[in-house]
Short mmCIF file of C-alpha atoms in Angstrom, two decimals:
data_model
loop_
_atom_site.label_atom_id
_atom_site.label_comp_id
_atom_site.label_asym_id
_atom_site.label_seq_id
_atom_site.Cartn_x
_atom_site.Cartn_y
_atom_site.Cartn_z
CA MET A 1 -18.97 15.67 -47.99
CA LYS A 2 -19.32 11.94 -46.24
CA LYS A 3 -16.20 12.61 -44.47
CA ILE A 4 -17.30 15.84 -43.20
CA LEU A 5 -21.00 14.20 -42.39
CA TRP A 6 -19.14 11.30 -40.41
CA CYS A 7 -16.95 13.94 -38.45
CA LEU A 8 -20.41 15.97 -37.48
CA LEU A 9 -22.15 13.06 -36.62
CA LEU A 10 -20.51 10.37 -35.18
CA ALA A 11 -17.14 11.17 -34.06
CA PRO A 12 -16.93 15.00 -33.06
CA PHE A 13 -13.60 14.49 -31.03
CA PHE A 14 -11.41 13.04 -33.49
CA CYS A 15 -12.20 16.12 -35.41
CA ALA A 16 -10.89 18.58 -33.37
CA ALA A 17 -8.27 21.04 -34.78
CA GLN A 18 -5.59 20.13 -32.18
CA SER A 19 -3.70 17.35 -31.64
CA TYR A 20 -2.40 16.24 -28.36
CA SER A 21 1.32 14.68 -27.30
CA LEU A 22 3.13 14.12 -24.02
CA LYS A 23 6.36 15.90 -23.57
CA PRO A 24 9.42 14.36 -20.96
CA LEU A 25 10.60 17.05 -18.77
CA ASN A 26 12.16 14.79 -15.94
CA GLU A 27 12.79 10.88 -16.27
CA HIS A 28 15.09 9.87 -13.47
CA ALA A 29 14.55 10.04 -9.84
CA LYS A 30 14.66 7.32 -7.19
CA THR A 31 11.00 8.10 -6.21
CA SER A 32 7.28 7.23 -6.99
CA LEU A 33 5.72 10.73 -7.83
CA ARG A 34 1.63 11.30 -6.48
CA GLY A 35 1.70 14.90 -4.96
CA LEU A 36 1.73 17.51 -7.72
CA SER A 37 1.07 21.26 -7.60
CA VAL A 38 1.39 23.26 -10.70
CA VAL A 39 1.63 27.15 -9.28
CA SER A 40 1.76 28.24 -12.95
CA ASP A 41 3.46 27.85 -16.37
CA ARG A 42 6.93 28.54 -14.85
CA VAL A 43 6.45 27.11 -11.07
CA ALA A 44 5.65 23.10 -10.19
CA TRP A 45 6.20 21.16 -6.94
CA VAL A 46 6.28 17.09 -6.83
CA SER A 47 6.37 15.00 -3.85
CA GLY A 48 6.49 10.99 -3.52
CA SER A 49 8.50 8.56 -1.65
CA ASN A 50 11.71 8.31 -0.28
CA GLY A 51 10.99 11.84 1.24
CA ALA A 52 11.34 13.25 -2.02
CA VAL A 53 10.03 16.70 -3.27
CA GLY A 54 11.07 18.61 -6.41
CA LYS A 55 10.51 22.21 -7.53
CA THR A 56 10.90 23.71 -11.06
CA THR A 57 10.82 27.30 -11.82
CA ASP A 58 11.91 27.61 -15.33
CA GLY A 59 8.54 25.80 -16.95
CA GLY A 60 10.11 22.14 -16.36
CA ILE A 61 13.48 22.57 -17.66
CA THR A 62 15.45 22.16 -14.64
CA TRP A 63 14.24 20.89 -11.21
CA LYS A 64 15.54 20.88 -7.91
CA TRP A 65 15.69 18.07 -5.40
CA VAL A 66 15.29 18.31 -1.87
CA LYS A 67 14.43 15.63 1.63
CA PRO A 68 13.40 17.52 3.76
CA LYS A 69 15.97 16.55 6.72
CA GLY A 70 14.46 13.70 9.29
CA TYR A 71 11.63 12.80 6.78
CA GLU A 72 13.68 10.88 4.35
CA LYS A 73 11.66 7.68 4.46
CA ILE A 74 8.52 9.38 4.33
CA ASP A 75 5.69 8.97 1.73
CA PHE A 76 4.76 12.28 0.71
CA ARG A 77 1.79 11.49 -1.13
CA ASP A 78 0.21 15.01 -1.60
CA ILE A 79 1.69 18.35 -1.79
CA GLU A 80 0.27 22.31 -2.13
CA ALA A 81 2.15 24.51 -3.44
CA PHE A 82 1.24 28.85 -3.44
CA ASP A 83 4.24 29.84 -5.70
CA ASP A 84 7.75 29.11 -5.68
CA GLN A 85 8.46 29.82 -1.99
CA GLN A 86 5.71 28.10 0.23
CA ALA A 87 4.34 24.60 -0.04
CA VAL A 88 2.39 22.11 2.17
CA ILE A 89 3.47 18.44 1.81
CA MET A 90 1.66 15.34 3.76
CA GLY A 91 2.88 12.22 4.58
CA ILE A 92 0.23 9.62 4.50
CA ALA A 93 0.94 6.72 7.28
CA SER A 94 1.85 6.52 10.67
CA PRO A 95 3.42 8.33 11.56
CA ALA A 96 1.70 10.86 9.52
CA TYR A 97 3.41 14.46 9.17
CA ILE A 98 2.40 17.52 7.33
CA LEU A 99 5.56 20.03 7.07
CA LYS A 100 5.45 23.32 5.41
CA THR A 101 8.80 25.36 3.67
CA VAL A 102 8.18 28.80 3.25
CA ASP A 103 12.10 29.20 2.06
CA GLY A 104 11.59 27.17 -1.25
CA GLY A 105 12.09 23.92 0.30
CA GLU A 106 15.51 24.83 2.15
CA THR A 107 14.14 24.04 5.88
CA TRP A 108 10.61 22.47 6.42
CA THR A 109 8.65 22.87 9.68
CA GLU A 110 6.76 20.03 11.09
CA ASN A 111 3.10 21.44 11.97
CA TYR A 112 1.41 17.98 12.48
CA LYS A 113 1.98 14.58 13.63
CA ASN A 114 0.05 11.70 14.33
CA VAL A 115 1.16 8.04 15.50
CA ASP A 116 -1.82 6.44 15.82
CA SER A 117 -1.26 2.91 14.14
CA ALA A 118 -4.63 3.71 12.18
CA ILE A 119 -4.13 6.78 10.21
CA PHE A 120 -3.67 6.93 6.93
CA LEU A 121 -4.12 10.74 5.20
CA ASP A 122 -5.62 10.29 1.52
CA GLY A 123 -5.32 13.84 0.32
CA LEU A 124 -5.16 17.66 1.04
CA SER A 125 -6.42 20.79 -0.87
CA PHE A 126 -7.22 24.48 -0.29
CA TRP A 127 -9.94 27.17 -0.71
CA ASP A 128 -7.75 29.82 -0.50
CA LYS A 129 -4.35 30.57 0.54
CA SER A 130 -5.19 30.64 4.46
CA LYS A 131 -7.98 27.86 4.53
CA GLY A 132 -7.41 24.22 3.66
CA ILE A 133 -8.72 20.71 4.19
CA ILE A 134 -6.73 17.05 5.27
CA PHE A 135 -8.92 13.43 4.69
CA GLY A 136 -7.81 10.58 5.75
CA ASP A 137 -9.42 6.68 5.89
CA PRO A 138 -12.21 6.01 8.82
CA ILE A 139 -10.71 5.41 12.23
CA ASN A 140 -13.51 3.57 14.03
CA ASN A 141 -15.74 4.06 11.09
CA LYS A 142 -15.39 8.01 10.83
CA LEU A 143 -13.74 9.88 8.17
CA GLN A 144 -10.68 11.91 9.29
CA LEU A 145 -10.48 15.59 8.41
CA LEU A 146 -8.23 17.93 9.23
CA LYS A 147 -8.58 21.59 9.01
CA THR A 148 -6.38 24.64 8.75
CA VAL A 149 -7.30 28.58 8.54
CA ASP A 150 -3.35 29.88 9.05
CA ALA A 151 -1.79 28.25 5.62
CA GLY A 152 -0.91 25.13 7.13
CA LYS A 153 0.33 26.70 10.66
CA SER A 154 -1.39 24.61 12.32
CA TRP A 155 -4.05 21.94 12.00
CA GLN A 156 -7.55 21.22 14.16
CA ASN A 157 -9.26 17.79 14.06
CA ILE A 158 -12.91 18.26 12.49
CA SER A 159 -13.60 14.78 12.30
CA THR A 160 -16.87 15.23 14.48
CA ASN A 161 -18.43 17.11 11.55
CA VAL A 162 -19.18 14.24 9.29
CA GLN A 163 -22.35 12.53 11.21
CA ALA A 164 -22.23 9.25 8.89
CA SER A 165 -20.52 6.07 9.63
CA LEU A 166 -18.38 4.88 6.99
CA ALA A 167 -19.85 1.21 5.60
CA LYS A 168 -17.31 -1.85 6.56
CA GLY A 169 -14.48 -1.63 3.77
CA GLU A 170 -15.23 2.02 2.86
CA ALA A 171 -12.05 4.16 2.37
CA SER A 172 -10.30 5.97 -0.10
CA PHE A 173 -6.87 6.43 -2.39
CA ALA A 174 -3.99 8.02 -1.76
CA ALA A 175 -3.06 7.60 -5.16
CA SER A 176 -2.78 11.05 -6.74
CA GLY A 177 -4.23 13.46 -3.60
CA THR A 178 -7.41 14.24 -5.91
CA THR A 179 -10.33 12.12 -4.29
CA ILE A 180 -10.59 15.39 -2.80
CA LYS A 181 -11.79 19.06 -4.58
CA THR A 182 -12.59 21.92 -3.04
CA LEU A 183 -13.82 25.38 -4.89
CA PRO A 184 -13.90 28.83 -3.18
CA GLY A 185 -16.30 29.82 -0.45
CA GLY A 186 -16.09 26.27 1.11
CA LYS A 187 -17.20 24.16 -0.93
CA THR A 188 -15.62 20.41 -0.59
CA TRP A 189 -15.98 17.09 -2.35
CA ILE A 190 -14.49 14.08 -0.95
CA ALA A 191 -14.66 10.52 -2.81
CA THR A 192 -14.58 7.09 -1.01
CA GLY A 193 -14.15 3.74 -2.40
CA GLY A 194 -13.59 -0.06 -1.67
CA LYS A 195 -16.71 -1.93 -0.75
CA VAL A 196 -18.49 1.27 -0.80
CA SER A 197 -18.55 4.33 -2.89
CA ASN A 198 -19.85 7.75 -1.89
CA ILE A 199 -19.23 11.46 -2.04
CA TYR A 200 -19.27 13.60 0.98
CA PHE A 201 -20.20 17.00 0.19
CA SER A 202 -19.92 19.81 1.94
CA THR A 203 -20.89 23.97 1.44
CA ASP A 204 -19.16 25.45 4.36
CA TYR A 205 -15.84 24.72 4.63
CA GLY A 206 -16.00 21.26 6.45
CA GLU A 207 -18.62 22.16 8.93
CA SER A 208 -21.13 19.99 7.84
CA TRP A 209 -21.47 17.50 5.25
CA GLN A 210 -23.93 15.62 3.10
CA VAL A 211 -23.32 11.94 1.27
CA PHE A 212 -24.18 11.11 -2.22
CA LYS A 213 -23.44 7.72 -3.71
CA CYS A 214 -21.22 7.29 -6.51
CA PRO A 215 -22.38 4.34 -8.60
CA ILE A 216 -18.97 3.82 -10.15
CA LEU A 217 -16.82 0.73 -9.95
CA GLN A 218 -17.18 -0.56 -6.47
CA GLY A 219 -17.03 -4.07 -4.37
CA ALA A 220 -13.47 -4.92 -3.92
CA GLU A 221 -10.74 -3.20 -1.93
CA SER A 222 -8.61 -2.36 -5.07
CA THR A 223 -11.83 -0.60 -6.92
CA GLY A 224 -13.78 2.95 -6.73
CA PRO A 225 -13.13 6.22 -7.62
CA PHE A 226 -9.34 7.44 -7.47
CA SER A 227 -9.37 10.94 -8.73
CA ILE A 228 -12.42 13.74 -8.91
CA ASP A 229 -12.30 17.21 -10.53
CA PHE A 230 -15.02 19.76 -10.31
CA PHE A 231 -15.00 22.62 -13.27
CA ASN A 232 -17.43 24.66 -11.16
CA THR A 233 -20.17 23.83 -8.33
CA LYS A 234 -22.53 21.64 -10.78
CA THR A 235 -20.01 20.20 -13.19
CA GLY A 236 -17.69 17.51 -12.63
CA ILE A 237 -16.05 14.25 -13.30
CA ALA A 238 -14.79 11.09 -11.18
CA VAL A 239 -12.37 8.35 -12.50
CA GLY A 240 -10.75 5.11 -11.33
CA GLY A 241 -12.04 1.77 -11.80
CA ASP A 242 -9.83 -1.19 -10.17
CA TYR A 243 -6.20 -0.59 -10.24
CA LEU A 244 -5.27 -4.56 -10.16
CA LYS A 245 -6.69 -4.74 -13.58
CA ASP A 246 -5.67 -1.10 -15.19
CA LYS A 247 -6.72 -2.11 -18.59
CA GLU A 248 -9.98 -2.95 -18.19
CA ASN A 249 -12.79 0.28 -18.42
CA SER A 250 -16.08 -1.29 -17.67
CA ASN A 251 -17.43 1.58 -15.27
CA ASN A 252 -14.72 3.71 -14.24
CA VAL A 253 -15.59 7.35 -15.53
CA LEU A 254 -18.87 8.85 -14.27
CA LEU A 255 -20.04 12.74 -15.05
CA THR A 256 -22.15 14.85 -12.95
CA LYS A 257 -24.21 18.23 -13.56
CA ASP A 258 -25.70 18.43 -10.37
CA GLY A 259 -22.50 19.48 -7.86
CA GLY A 260 -22.63 15.48 -7.16
CA LYS A 261 -25.87 14.23 -6.21
CA THR A 262 -26.08 12.02 -9.21
CA TRP A 263 -23.89 10.68 -11.66
CA GLN A 264 -24.09 9.38 -15.31
CA LYS A 265 -21.81 7.16 -17.92
CA PRO A 266 -20.42 9.10 -20.69
CA ALA A 267 -20.61 8.06 -24.63
CA ALA A 268 -17.45 6.62 -24.26
CA PRO A 269 -15.41 5.41 -21.62
CA VAL A 270 -11.60 6.19 -20.65
CA LEU A 271 -9.50 3.20 -21.76
CA GLY A 272 -8.62 1.85 -18.53
CA PHE A 273 -7.97 2.35 -14.96
CA ARG A 274 -7.51 6.11 -14.35
CA SER A 275 -5.96 7.95 -10.64
CA GLY A 276 -5.85 11.40 -12.33
CA VAL A 277 -8.06 13.60 -13.74
CA THR A 278 -8.40 17.40 -14.38
CA TYR A 279 -10.31 20.03 -15.97
CA ILE A 280 -8.15 22.18 -18.80
CA ASN A 281 -11.31 24.10 -19.65
CA ALA A 282 -15.19 23.37 -19.63
CA LYS A 283 -14.96 21.38 -22.55
CA THR A 284 -11.12 19.67 -22.63
CA LEU A 285 -10.12 17.09 -20.19
CA ILE A 286 -7.53 14.70 -19.64
CA ALA A 287 -7.42 11.69 -17.51
CA THR A 288 -4.48 9.37 -17.21
CA GLY A 289 -3.07 6.38 -14.76
CA THR A 290 -0.82 3.43 -15.10
CA SER A 291 -2.08 2.19 -18.47
CA GLY A 292 -2.22 5.60 -20.13
CA THR A 293 -3.73 8.70 -20.81
CA ASP A 294 -6.75 9.81 -22.33
CA ILE A 295 -8.06 13.42 -23.65
CA SER A 296 -11.93 14.56 -23.88
CA THR A 297 -12.78 17.81 -25.62
CA ASP A 298 -16.32 17.58 -25.41
CA GLY A 299 -16.87 17.74 -21.39
CA GLY A 300 -16.14 14.18 -21.22
CA GLN A 301 -18.38 12.40 -22.90
CA HIS A 302 -15.92 10.87 -25.49
CA TRP A 303 -11.99 10.09 -25.16
CA LYS A 304 -9.44 9.34 -27.20
CA HIS A 305 -6.51 7.49 -26.40
CA ILE A 306 -3.19 9.43 -26.24
CA SER A 307 -0.57 7.82 -24.84
CA ASP A 308 0.20 4.47 -22.94
CA LYS A 309 3.10 5.74 -20.41
CA SER A 310 2.19 4.87 -17.09
CA PHE A 311 1.23 7.85 -14.59
CA ASN A 312 -0.24 8.25 -11.18
CA ALA A 313 -1.09 11.93 -11.13
CA VAL A 314 -2.01 15.05 -13.32
CA GLN A 315 -2.60 19.05 -12.58
CA LYS A 316 -3.34 21.95 -14.69
CA ALA A 317 -1.44 25.28 -13.48
CA LYS A 318 -3.71 27.38 -11.53
CA ILE A 319 -2.17 30.45 -13.29
CA GLY A 320 -1.53 29.60 -16.64
CA LYS A 321 -1.81 26.93 -19.27
CA ALA A 322 0.49 24.43 -18.43
CA VAL A 323 -0.40 20.55 -17.66
CA LEU A 324 1.60 18.14 -15.83
CA LEU A 325 1.80 14.53 -15.49
CA ALA A 326 4.03 12.44 -12.71
CA GLY A 327 4.77 8.96 -12.20
CA ASN A 328 6.84 6.23 -11.12
CA ASN A 329 10.80 6.68 -11.13
CA GLY A 330 10.39 10.75 -10.77
CA VAL A 331 8.80 10.94 -14.44
CA ILE A 332 7.25 14.19 -14.98
CA TYR A 333 5.88 14.87 -18.67
CA GLN A 334 3.94 17.75 -19.93
CA LEU A 335 1.08 17.77 -22.17
CA ASP A 336 1.83 19.29 -25.61
CA THR A 337 -0.89 20.62 -27.90
CA VAL A 338 -0.75 21.32 -31.79
CA ASN A 339 -2.94 22.92 -33.92
#
């Protein structure tokens, strides 16, 4: 009886019926993986440094690695895949590139190039198969925004749509491609960090923007939100911290119930710096970073540490249940649950 009461009153998380572990799918590749797009339980794509792009069509049993010809030295920090044939990848720094494949990665078309020395792209996301958005660090204090309405074949600069000027030292992080989140119908959230942390929010496919304060750890170039996710238009999460102090967790996870207008700390935090977070379902979330991975089964209020292994990104399948994690040295793992 005492044990039952302890479970009910003090630690509901640890009484969950499921336990979690991480299963290796790939552990050796000369690339630091930060781009991750899990299409289904069988199809997933990854992208990273040294021009590397990886794809599985059998649930991670085997991986096919390619390097788009002519782009072998590019750091592809983010990727959006639509199926086993179509994907868009983003190279971050000058010259910044956006490439697309329609034949499973055999060939790639360059659809955007920017040689401005100040350009630095941080992440991409799609509202649907046609409409997508990419954002980057500010140039002349203005957030950089690119938009496509033809599935990535062409990109329009819509940076002037953001009326607000970013503060000195305010930028974003391309740690996992997930400081941006889109939901169908045009909803968009972008998180900035560094000296100042804000949430930039649009309801109309990036045509107009509101700005909300994000009270996560901030003030230094290495601090701020490194990943955000929204389960719906109201319920969301931001994780981050200080990547130079990846075991500290004083203020590195926040929750919102009003679409990012206000944020609150959970009852118990993640264990350290986190650069990736995703909702598995309404109650279950996973957060990962260089100091390990945590799971919550109560909407982000309490977290259980399940691994010390370093990762950069985590994503759940768009269609299906698979949850994959990716990191340095080509590391790709899968979340396993045991009832």
